[in-house]
Coordinates of C-alpha atoms in Angstrom, one line a residue:
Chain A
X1 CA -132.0 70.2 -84.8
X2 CA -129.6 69.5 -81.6
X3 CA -129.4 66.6 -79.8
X4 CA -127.7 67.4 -76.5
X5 CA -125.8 65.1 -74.3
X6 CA -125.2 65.7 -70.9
X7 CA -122.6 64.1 -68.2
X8 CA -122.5 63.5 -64.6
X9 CA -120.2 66.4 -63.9
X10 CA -122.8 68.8 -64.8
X11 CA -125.5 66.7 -62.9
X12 CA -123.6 66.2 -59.9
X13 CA -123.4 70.4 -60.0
X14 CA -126.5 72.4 -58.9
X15 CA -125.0 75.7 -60.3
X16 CA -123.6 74.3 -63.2
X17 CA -126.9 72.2 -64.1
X18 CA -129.3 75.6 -63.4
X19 CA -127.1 77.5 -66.0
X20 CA -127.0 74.8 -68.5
X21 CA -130.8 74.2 -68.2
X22 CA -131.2 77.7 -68.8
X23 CA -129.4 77.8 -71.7
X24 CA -130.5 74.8 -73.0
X25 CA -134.3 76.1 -73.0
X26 CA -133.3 78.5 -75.0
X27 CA -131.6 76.8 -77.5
X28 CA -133.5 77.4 -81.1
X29 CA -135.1 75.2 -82.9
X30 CA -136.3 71.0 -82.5
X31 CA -133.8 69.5 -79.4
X32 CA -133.1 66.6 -77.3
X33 CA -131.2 65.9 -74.3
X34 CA -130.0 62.6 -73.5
X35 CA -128.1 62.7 -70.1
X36 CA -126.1 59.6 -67.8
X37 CA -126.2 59.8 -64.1
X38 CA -123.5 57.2 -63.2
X39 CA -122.0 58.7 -60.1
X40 CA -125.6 59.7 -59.1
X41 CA -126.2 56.0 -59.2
X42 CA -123.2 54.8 -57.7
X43 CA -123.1 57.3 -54.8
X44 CA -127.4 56.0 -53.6
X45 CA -126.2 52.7 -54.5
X46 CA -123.5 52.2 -52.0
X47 CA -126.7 53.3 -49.7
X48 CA -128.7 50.4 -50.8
X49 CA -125.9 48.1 -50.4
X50 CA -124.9 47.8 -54.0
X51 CA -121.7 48.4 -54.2
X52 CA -120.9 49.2 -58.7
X53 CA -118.7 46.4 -60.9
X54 CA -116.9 48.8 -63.4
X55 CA -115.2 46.3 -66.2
X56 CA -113.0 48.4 -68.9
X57 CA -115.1 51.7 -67.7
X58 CA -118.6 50.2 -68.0
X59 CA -120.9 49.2 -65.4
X60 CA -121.7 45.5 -64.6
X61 CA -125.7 45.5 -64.2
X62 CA -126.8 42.7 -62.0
X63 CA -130.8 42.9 -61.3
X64 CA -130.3 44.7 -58.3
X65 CA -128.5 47.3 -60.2
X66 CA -131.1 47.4 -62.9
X67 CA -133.1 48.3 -60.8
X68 CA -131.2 51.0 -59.4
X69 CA -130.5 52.8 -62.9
X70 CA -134.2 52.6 -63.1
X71 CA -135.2 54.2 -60.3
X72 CA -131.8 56.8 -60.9
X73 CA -131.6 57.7 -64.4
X74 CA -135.5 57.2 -65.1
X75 CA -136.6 58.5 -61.7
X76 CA -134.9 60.7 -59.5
X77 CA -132.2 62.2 -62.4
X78 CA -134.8 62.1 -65.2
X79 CA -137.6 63.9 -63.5
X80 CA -136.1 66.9 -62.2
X81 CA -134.4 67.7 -65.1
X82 CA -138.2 67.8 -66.6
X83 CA -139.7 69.6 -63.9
X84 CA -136.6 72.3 -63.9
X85 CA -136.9 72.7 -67.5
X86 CA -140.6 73.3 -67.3
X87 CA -140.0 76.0 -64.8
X88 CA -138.0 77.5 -68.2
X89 CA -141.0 77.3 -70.0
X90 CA -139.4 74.3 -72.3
X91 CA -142.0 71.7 -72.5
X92 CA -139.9 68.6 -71.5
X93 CA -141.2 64.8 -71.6
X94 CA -139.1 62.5 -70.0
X95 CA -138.3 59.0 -71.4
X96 CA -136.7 56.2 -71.0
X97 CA -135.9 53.5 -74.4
X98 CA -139.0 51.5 -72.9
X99 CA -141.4 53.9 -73.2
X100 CA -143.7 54.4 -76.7
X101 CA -141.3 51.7 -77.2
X102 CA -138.8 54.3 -78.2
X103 CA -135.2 52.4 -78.1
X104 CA -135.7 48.7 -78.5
X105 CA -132.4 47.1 -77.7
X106 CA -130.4 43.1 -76.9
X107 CA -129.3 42.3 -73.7
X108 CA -125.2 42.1 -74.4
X109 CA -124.3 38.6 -75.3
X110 CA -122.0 37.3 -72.5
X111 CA -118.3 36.8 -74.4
X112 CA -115.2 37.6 -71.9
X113 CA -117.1 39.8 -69.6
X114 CA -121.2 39.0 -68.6
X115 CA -122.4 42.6 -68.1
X116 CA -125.6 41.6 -67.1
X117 CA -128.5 44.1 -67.9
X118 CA -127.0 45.9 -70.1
X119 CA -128.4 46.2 -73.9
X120 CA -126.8 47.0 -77.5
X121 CA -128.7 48.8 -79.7
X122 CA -128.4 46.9 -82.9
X123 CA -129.2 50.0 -84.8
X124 CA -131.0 53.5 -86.1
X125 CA -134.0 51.3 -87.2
X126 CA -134.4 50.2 -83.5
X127 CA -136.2 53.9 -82.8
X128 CA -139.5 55.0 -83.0
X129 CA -138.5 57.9 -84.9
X130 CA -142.5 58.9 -85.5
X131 CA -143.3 59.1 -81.7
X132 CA -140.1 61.4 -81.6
X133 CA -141.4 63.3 -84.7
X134 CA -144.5 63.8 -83.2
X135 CA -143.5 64.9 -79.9
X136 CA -141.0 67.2 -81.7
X137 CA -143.7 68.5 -84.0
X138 CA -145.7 69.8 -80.5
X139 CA -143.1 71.5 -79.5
X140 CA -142.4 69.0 -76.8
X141 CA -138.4 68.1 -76.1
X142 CA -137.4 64.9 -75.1
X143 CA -135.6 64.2 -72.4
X144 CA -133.7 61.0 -72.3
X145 CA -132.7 58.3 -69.9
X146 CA -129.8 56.0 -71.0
X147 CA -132.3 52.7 -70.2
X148 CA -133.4 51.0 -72.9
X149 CA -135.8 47.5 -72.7
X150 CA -135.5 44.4 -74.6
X151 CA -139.3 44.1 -75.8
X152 CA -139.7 41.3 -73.5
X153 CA -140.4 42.6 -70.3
X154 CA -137.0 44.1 -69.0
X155 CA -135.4 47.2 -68.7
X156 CA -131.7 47.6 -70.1
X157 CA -129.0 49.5 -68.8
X158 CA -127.3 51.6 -72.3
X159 CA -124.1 54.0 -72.4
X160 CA -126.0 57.6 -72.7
X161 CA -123.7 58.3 -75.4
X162 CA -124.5 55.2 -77.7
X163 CA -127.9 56.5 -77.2
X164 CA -127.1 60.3 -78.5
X165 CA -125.8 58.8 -81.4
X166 CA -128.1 56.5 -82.3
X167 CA -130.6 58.9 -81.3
X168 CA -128.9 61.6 -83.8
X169 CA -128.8 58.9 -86.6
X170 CA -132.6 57.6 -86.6
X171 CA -133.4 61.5 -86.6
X172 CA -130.8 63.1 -89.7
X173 CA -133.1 60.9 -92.2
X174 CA -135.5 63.4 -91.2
X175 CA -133.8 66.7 -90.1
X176 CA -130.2 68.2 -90.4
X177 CA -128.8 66.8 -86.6
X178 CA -126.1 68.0 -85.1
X179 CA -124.6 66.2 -82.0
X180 CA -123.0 67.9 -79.3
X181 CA -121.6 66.0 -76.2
X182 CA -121.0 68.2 -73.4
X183 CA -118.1 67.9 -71.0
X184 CA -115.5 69.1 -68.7
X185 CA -113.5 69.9 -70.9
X186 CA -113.7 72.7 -73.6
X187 CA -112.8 70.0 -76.1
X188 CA -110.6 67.4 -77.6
X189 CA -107.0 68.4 -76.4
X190 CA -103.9 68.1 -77.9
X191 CA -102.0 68.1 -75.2
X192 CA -104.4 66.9 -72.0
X193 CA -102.9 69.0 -69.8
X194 CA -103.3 72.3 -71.1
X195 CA -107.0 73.3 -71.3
X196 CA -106.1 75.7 -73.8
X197 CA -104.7 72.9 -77.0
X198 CA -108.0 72.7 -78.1
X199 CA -108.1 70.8 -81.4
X200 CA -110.8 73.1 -83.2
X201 CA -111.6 70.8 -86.2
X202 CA -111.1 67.2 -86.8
X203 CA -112.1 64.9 -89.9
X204 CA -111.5 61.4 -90.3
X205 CA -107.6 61.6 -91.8
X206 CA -106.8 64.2 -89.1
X207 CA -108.5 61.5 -86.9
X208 CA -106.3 58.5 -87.8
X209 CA -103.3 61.2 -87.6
X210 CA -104.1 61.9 -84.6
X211 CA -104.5 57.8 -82.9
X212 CA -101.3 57.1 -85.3
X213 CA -99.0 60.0 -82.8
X214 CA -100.7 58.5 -79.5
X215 CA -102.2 62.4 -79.5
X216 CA -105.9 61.4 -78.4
X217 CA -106.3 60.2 -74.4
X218 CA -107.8 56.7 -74.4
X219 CA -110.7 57.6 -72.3
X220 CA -112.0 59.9 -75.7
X221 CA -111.4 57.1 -78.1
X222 CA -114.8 55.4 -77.4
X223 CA -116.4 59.4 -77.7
X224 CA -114.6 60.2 -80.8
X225 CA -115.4 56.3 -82.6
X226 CA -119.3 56.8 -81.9
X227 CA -119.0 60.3 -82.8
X228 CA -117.6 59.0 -86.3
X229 CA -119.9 56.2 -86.8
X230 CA -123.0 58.9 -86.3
X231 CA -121.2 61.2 -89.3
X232 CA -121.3 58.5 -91.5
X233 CA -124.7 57.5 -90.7
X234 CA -126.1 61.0 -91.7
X235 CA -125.0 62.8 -88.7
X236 CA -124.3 66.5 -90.2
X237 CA -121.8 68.1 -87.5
X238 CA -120.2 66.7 -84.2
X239 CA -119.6 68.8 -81.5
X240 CA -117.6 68.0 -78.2
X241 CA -117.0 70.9 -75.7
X242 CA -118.1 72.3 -72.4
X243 CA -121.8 72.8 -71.2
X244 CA -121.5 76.4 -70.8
X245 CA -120.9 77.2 -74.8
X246 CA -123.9 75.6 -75.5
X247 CA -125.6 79.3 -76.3
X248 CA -122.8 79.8 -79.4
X249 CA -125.2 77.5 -81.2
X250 CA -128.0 79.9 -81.5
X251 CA -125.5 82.0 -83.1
X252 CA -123.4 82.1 -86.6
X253 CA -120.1 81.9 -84.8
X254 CA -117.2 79.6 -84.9
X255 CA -117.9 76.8 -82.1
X256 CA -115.0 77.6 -79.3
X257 CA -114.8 73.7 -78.7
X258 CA -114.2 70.3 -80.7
X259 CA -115.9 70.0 -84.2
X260 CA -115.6 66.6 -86.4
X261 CA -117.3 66.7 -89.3
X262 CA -116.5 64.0 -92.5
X263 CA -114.5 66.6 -94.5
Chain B
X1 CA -162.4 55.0 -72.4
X2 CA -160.7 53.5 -69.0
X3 CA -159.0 54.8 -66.1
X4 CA -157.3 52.0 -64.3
X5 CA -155.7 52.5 -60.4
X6 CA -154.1 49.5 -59.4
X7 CA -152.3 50.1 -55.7
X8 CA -149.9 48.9 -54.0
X9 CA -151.2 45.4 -53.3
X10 CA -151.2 44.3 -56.9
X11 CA -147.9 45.8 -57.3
X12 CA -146.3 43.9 -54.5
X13 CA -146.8 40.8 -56.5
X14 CA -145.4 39.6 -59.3
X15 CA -147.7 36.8 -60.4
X16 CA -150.9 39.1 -59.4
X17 CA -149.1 41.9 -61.5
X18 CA -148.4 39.4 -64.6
X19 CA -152.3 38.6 -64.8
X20 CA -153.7 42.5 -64.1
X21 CA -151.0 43.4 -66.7
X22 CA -151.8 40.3 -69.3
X23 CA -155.2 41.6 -68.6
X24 CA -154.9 45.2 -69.0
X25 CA -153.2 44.7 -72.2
X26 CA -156.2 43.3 -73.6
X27 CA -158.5 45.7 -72.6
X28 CA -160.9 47.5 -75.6
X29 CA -160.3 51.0 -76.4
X30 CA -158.4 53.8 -75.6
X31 CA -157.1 53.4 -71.6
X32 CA -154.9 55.2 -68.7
X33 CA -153.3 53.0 -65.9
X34 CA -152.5 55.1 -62.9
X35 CA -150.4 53.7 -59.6
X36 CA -149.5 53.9 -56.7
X37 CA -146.4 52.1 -54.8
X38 CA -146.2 53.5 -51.2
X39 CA -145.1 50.2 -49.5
X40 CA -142.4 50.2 -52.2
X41 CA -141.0 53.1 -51.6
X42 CA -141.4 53.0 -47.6
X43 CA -139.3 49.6 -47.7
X44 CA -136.8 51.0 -50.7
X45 CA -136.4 54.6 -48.0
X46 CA -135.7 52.5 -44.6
X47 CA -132.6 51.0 -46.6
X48 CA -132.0 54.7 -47.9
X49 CA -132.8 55.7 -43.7
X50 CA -135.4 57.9 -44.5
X51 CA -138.1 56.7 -42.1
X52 CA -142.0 56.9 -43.6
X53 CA -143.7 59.5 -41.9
X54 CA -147.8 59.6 -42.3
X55 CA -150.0 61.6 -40.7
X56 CA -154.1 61.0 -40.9
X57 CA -152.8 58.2 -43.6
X58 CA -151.0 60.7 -45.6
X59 CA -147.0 60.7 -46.2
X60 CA -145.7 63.4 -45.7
X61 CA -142.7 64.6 -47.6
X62 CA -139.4 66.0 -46.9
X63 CA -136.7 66.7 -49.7
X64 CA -135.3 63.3 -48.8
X65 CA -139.0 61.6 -49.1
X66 CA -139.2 63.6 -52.3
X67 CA -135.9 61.9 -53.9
X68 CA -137.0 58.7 -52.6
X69 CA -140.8 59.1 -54.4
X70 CA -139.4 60.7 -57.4
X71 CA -137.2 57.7 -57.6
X72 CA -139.1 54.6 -57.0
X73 CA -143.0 56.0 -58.6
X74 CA -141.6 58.0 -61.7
X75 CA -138.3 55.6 -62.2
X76 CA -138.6 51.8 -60.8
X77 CA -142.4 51.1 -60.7
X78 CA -143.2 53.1 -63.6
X79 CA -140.1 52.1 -66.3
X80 CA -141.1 48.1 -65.0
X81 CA -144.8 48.3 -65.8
X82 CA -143.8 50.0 -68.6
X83 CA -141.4 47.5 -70.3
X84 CA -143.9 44.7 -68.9
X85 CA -147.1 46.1 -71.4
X86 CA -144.4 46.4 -74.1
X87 CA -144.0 42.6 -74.0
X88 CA -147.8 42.5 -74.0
X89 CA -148.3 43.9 -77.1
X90 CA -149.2 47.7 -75.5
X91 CA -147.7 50.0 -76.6
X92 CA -147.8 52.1 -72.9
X93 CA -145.6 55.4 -72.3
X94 CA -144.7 55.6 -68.7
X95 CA -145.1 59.5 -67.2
X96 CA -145.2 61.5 -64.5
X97 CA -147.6 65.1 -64.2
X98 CA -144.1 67.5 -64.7
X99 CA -143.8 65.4 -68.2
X100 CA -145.1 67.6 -70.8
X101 CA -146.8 69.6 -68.0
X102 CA -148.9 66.7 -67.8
X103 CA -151.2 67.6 -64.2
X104 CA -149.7 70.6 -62.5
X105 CA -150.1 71.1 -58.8
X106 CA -149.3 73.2 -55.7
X107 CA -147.3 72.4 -52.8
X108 CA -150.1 71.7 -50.0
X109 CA -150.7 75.0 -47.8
X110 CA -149.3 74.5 -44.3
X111 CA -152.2 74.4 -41.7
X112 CA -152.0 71.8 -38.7
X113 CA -149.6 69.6 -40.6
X114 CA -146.7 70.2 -42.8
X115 CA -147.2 67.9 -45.8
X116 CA -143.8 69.1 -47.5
X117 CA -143.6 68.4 -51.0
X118 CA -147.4 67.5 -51.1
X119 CA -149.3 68.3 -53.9
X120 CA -152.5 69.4 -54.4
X121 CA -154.4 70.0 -58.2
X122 CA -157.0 72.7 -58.1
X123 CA -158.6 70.9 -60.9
X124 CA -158.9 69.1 -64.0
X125 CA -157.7 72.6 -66.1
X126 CA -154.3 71.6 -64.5
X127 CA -154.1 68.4 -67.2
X128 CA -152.9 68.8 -70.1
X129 CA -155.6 67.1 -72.1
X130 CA -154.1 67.7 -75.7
X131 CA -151.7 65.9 -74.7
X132 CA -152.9 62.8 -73.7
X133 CA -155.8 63.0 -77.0
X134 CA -152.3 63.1 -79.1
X135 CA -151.1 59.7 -77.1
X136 CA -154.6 58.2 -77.3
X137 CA -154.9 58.9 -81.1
X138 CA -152.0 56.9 -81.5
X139 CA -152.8 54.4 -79.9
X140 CA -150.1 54.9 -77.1
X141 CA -151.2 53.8 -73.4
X142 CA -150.2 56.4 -70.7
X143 CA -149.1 54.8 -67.5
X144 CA -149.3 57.8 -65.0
X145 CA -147.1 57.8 -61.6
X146 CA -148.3 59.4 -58.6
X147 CA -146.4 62.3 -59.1
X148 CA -147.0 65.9 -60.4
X149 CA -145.1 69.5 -60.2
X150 CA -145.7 73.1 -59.7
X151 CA -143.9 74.5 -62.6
X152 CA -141.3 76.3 -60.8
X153 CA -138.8 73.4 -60.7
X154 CA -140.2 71.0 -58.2
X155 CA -141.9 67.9 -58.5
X156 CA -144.2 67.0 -55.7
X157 CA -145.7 63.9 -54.2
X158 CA -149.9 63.2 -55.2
X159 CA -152.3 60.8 -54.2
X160 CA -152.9 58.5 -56.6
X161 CA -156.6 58.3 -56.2
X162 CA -156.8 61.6 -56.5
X163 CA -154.7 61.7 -59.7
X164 CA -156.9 59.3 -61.2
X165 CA -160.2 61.3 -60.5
X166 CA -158.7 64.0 -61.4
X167 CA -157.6 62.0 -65.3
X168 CA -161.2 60.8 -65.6
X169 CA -162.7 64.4 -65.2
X170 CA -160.6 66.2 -67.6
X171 CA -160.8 63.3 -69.9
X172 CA -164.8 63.0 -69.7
X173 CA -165.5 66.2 -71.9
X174 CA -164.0 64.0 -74.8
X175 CA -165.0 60.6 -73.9
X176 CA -166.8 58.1 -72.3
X177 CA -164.8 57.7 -69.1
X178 CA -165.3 54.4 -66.6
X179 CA -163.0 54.7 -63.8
X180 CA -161.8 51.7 -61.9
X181 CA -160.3 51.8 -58.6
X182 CA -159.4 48.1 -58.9
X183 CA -157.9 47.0 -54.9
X184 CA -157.3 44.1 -52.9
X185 CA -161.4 43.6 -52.0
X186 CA -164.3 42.6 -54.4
X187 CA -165.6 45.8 -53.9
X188 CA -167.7 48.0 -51.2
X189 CA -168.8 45.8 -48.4
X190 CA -171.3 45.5 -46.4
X191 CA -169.7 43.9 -43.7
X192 CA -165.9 44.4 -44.1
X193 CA -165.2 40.6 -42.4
X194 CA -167.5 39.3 -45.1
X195 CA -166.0 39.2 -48.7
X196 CA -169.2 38.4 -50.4
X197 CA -171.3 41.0 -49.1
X198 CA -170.5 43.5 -52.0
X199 CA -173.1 46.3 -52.7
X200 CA -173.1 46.6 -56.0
X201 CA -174.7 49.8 -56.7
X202 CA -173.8 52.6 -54.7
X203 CA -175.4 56.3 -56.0
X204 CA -175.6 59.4 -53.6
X205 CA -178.7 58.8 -51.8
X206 CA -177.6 55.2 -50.9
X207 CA -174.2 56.4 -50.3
X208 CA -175.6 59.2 -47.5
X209 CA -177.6 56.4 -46.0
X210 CA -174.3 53.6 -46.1
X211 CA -172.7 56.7 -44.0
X212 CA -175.3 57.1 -41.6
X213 CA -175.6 54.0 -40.5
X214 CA -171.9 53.7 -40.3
X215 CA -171.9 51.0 -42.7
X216 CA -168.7 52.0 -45.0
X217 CA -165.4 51.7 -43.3
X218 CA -163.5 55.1 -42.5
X219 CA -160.7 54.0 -44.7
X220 CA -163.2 53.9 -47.9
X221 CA -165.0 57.0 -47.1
X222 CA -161.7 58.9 -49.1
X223 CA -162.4 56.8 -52.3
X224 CA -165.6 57.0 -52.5
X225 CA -165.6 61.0 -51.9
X226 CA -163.1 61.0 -55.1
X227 CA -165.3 58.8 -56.8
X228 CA -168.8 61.0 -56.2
X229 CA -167.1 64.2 -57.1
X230 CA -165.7 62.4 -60.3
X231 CA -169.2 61.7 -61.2
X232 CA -170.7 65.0 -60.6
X233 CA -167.7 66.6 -63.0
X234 CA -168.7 64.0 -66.0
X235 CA -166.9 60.7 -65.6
X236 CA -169.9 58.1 -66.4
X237 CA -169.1 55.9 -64.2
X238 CA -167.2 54.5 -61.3
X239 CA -166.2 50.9 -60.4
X240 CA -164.6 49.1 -57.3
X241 CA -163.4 45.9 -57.6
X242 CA -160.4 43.2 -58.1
X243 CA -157.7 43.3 -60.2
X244 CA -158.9 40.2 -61.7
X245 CA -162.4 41.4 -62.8
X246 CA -160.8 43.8 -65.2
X247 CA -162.2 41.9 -68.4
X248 CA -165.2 41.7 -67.2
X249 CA -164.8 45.4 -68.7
X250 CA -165.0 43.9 -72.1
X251 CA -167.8 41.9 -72.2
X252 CA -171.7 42.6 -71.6
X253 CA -172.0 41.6 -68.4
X254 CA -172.9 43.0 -64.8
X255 CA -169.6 44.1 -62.8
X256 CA -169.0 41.6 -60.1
X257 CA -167.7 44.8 -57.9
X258 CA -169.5 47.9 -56.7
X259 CA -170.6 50.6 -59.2
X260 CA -171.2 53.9 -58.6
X261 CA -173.3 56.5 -60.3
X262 CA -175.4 59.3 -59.9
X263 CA -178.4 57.4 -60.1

């Protein structure tokens, strides 16, 4: 089964989003699409008056910005995604961690920074892997929000790529998952300014090579580290490249983007 | 089984909301909670600058007004009473009617008024019943927003009245269905200045003789038209009350609101 995650820079992209939705519909098999929406959020935020509080790349959720992720990611973002995917005759359900009690997560212990409303997910065992297995078993696809809630009454704000992987754990004790995270990019470069250095394969050693020669861009450290952590958690394939290869994994060709796998 | 509406004046405020929510948690047997939040997301659009328009008490809805509904119903109402019954012990799912094709709709025909992204359900064959039996079966709660979709990519704007007449008539060829309108009066009046002159039993024949003699207030005259027409498609029973005479739906005893049925 696929679990699919999807960026702002194909939300943000009406073209871009239509083609990837179609695609995605017709992606074979048991899937799942968790998507972000921060620049969606930011941008009607400034319009409300709240302007975002990035620290080290990661929002600052004050209530009033809870409540904006809530309406964004779970509403307005969330919801057309399901209604467009409908229209291409995948069944989608849109969800956020709260609902069927589906992610349970902490709200983030205040150390240096206090981020506010944001939760950690202390683990695979925090997902209610037989709501999932049931709506998979319908053929219904999940559709994901990155908000998660703290089983006490509040909504949590949760990086939507923590929530792929985690997602993709819970599920490989029951099904072989493979991850892909969907970018601008058509992968992990070598070389960040030449589209075409594409690093086709990479395991752990090539990994540590790799962080050792300064070769990896900071901002895909964070990607490539959860995307490890879900391989050796049961995860059976990694996959980073752009939206628009998505239809390559309906077919028994090499994947034209980024592939980690443990060996 | 229940159908709960709670509107707008419960959700306005939080103490009233903890009790209803305390309350609903704790309500026997299988049950649906439909709402509504229109003073919400009037208040949440005149920061956005997207003025309310109503006409004959009805929004109507531009793409703008579409955003803003989709947001604030399906994302921030929804996701909070959702993660607020999760702290309650029920286990509620929060959804919308494009989520797994839930109620399907059509955008309203344009006659003297342009509703925009209105939308109107031909009937209770547009719910997805299995569905909702699945969620039921496992004991999963279904919060409903007032929203559904026309299966062509667009989610539209519905009454939520009308989505909750609409639950209890394609529900009612499985179970038992009570509906509940609960609202901000104990139930039908008799004299609309006078709190405790509740009729308590309304069927048809009383309810054509309350209209001729003008007794009912215009702005009931919708909800009780929903509530007839719910009855004479199978729903047992249909009640009008407070918020806080929702256990009274547990025990043996005589609804302190109006109840309507056929006879």
């Amino acid at each position: 089964m696929f679990i699919i995650k999807i960026g702002g820079n194909i939300l943000d992209s009406p073209g871009r989003l239509r083609t990837f939705l179609v695609d995605f519909a017709q992606l074979h098999g048991p899937k799942v699409l968790v998507h972000g929406g921060g620049k969606i959020a930011s941008s009607i935020g400034l319009k409300l008056g709240i302007e975002p509080v990035m620290v080290n790349g990661r929002r600052v959720t004050d209530a009033g910005s809870l409540d904006l992720v809530t309406m964004v990611y779970g509403g307005l973002i969330n919801k057309k995604l399901v209604a467009q995917l409908q229209k291409y005759q995948c069944s989608a359900i849109g969800l956020t961690g709260a609902d069927a009690n589906l992610i349970k997560a902490t709200k983030r212990e205040i150390k240096e920074v206090d981020y506010g409303f944001a939760g950690d997910i202390a683990g695979s065992e925090d997902v209610n892997v037989v709501f999932l297995q049931s709506l998979l078993q319908q053929g219904i696809t999940p559709v994901i929000a990155p908000l998660t809630h703290d089983g006490n009454g509040s909504m949590l704000n949760t990086n939507a790529d923590t929530i792929a992987s985690v997602l993709a754990i819970a599920l490989s004790k029951s099904f072989d998952v493979k991850l892909m995270y969907c970018f601008e990019k058509r992968g992990v470069l070598a070389n960040t300014d030449d589209d075409k250095s594409v690093i086709h394969h990479i395991t752990p050693s090539i990994y540590e090579e790799l962080k050792e020669k300064n070769v990896v861009n900071s901002g895909m450290l964070p990607k490539l580290d959860n995307a490890f952590s879900a391989l050796n958690q049961g995860v059976k394939e990694v996959l980073i490249g752009e939206a628009n290869t998505l239809l390559d994994l309906n077919k028994q060709v090499n994947f034209s983007g980024t592939t980690l796998s443990l060996k």
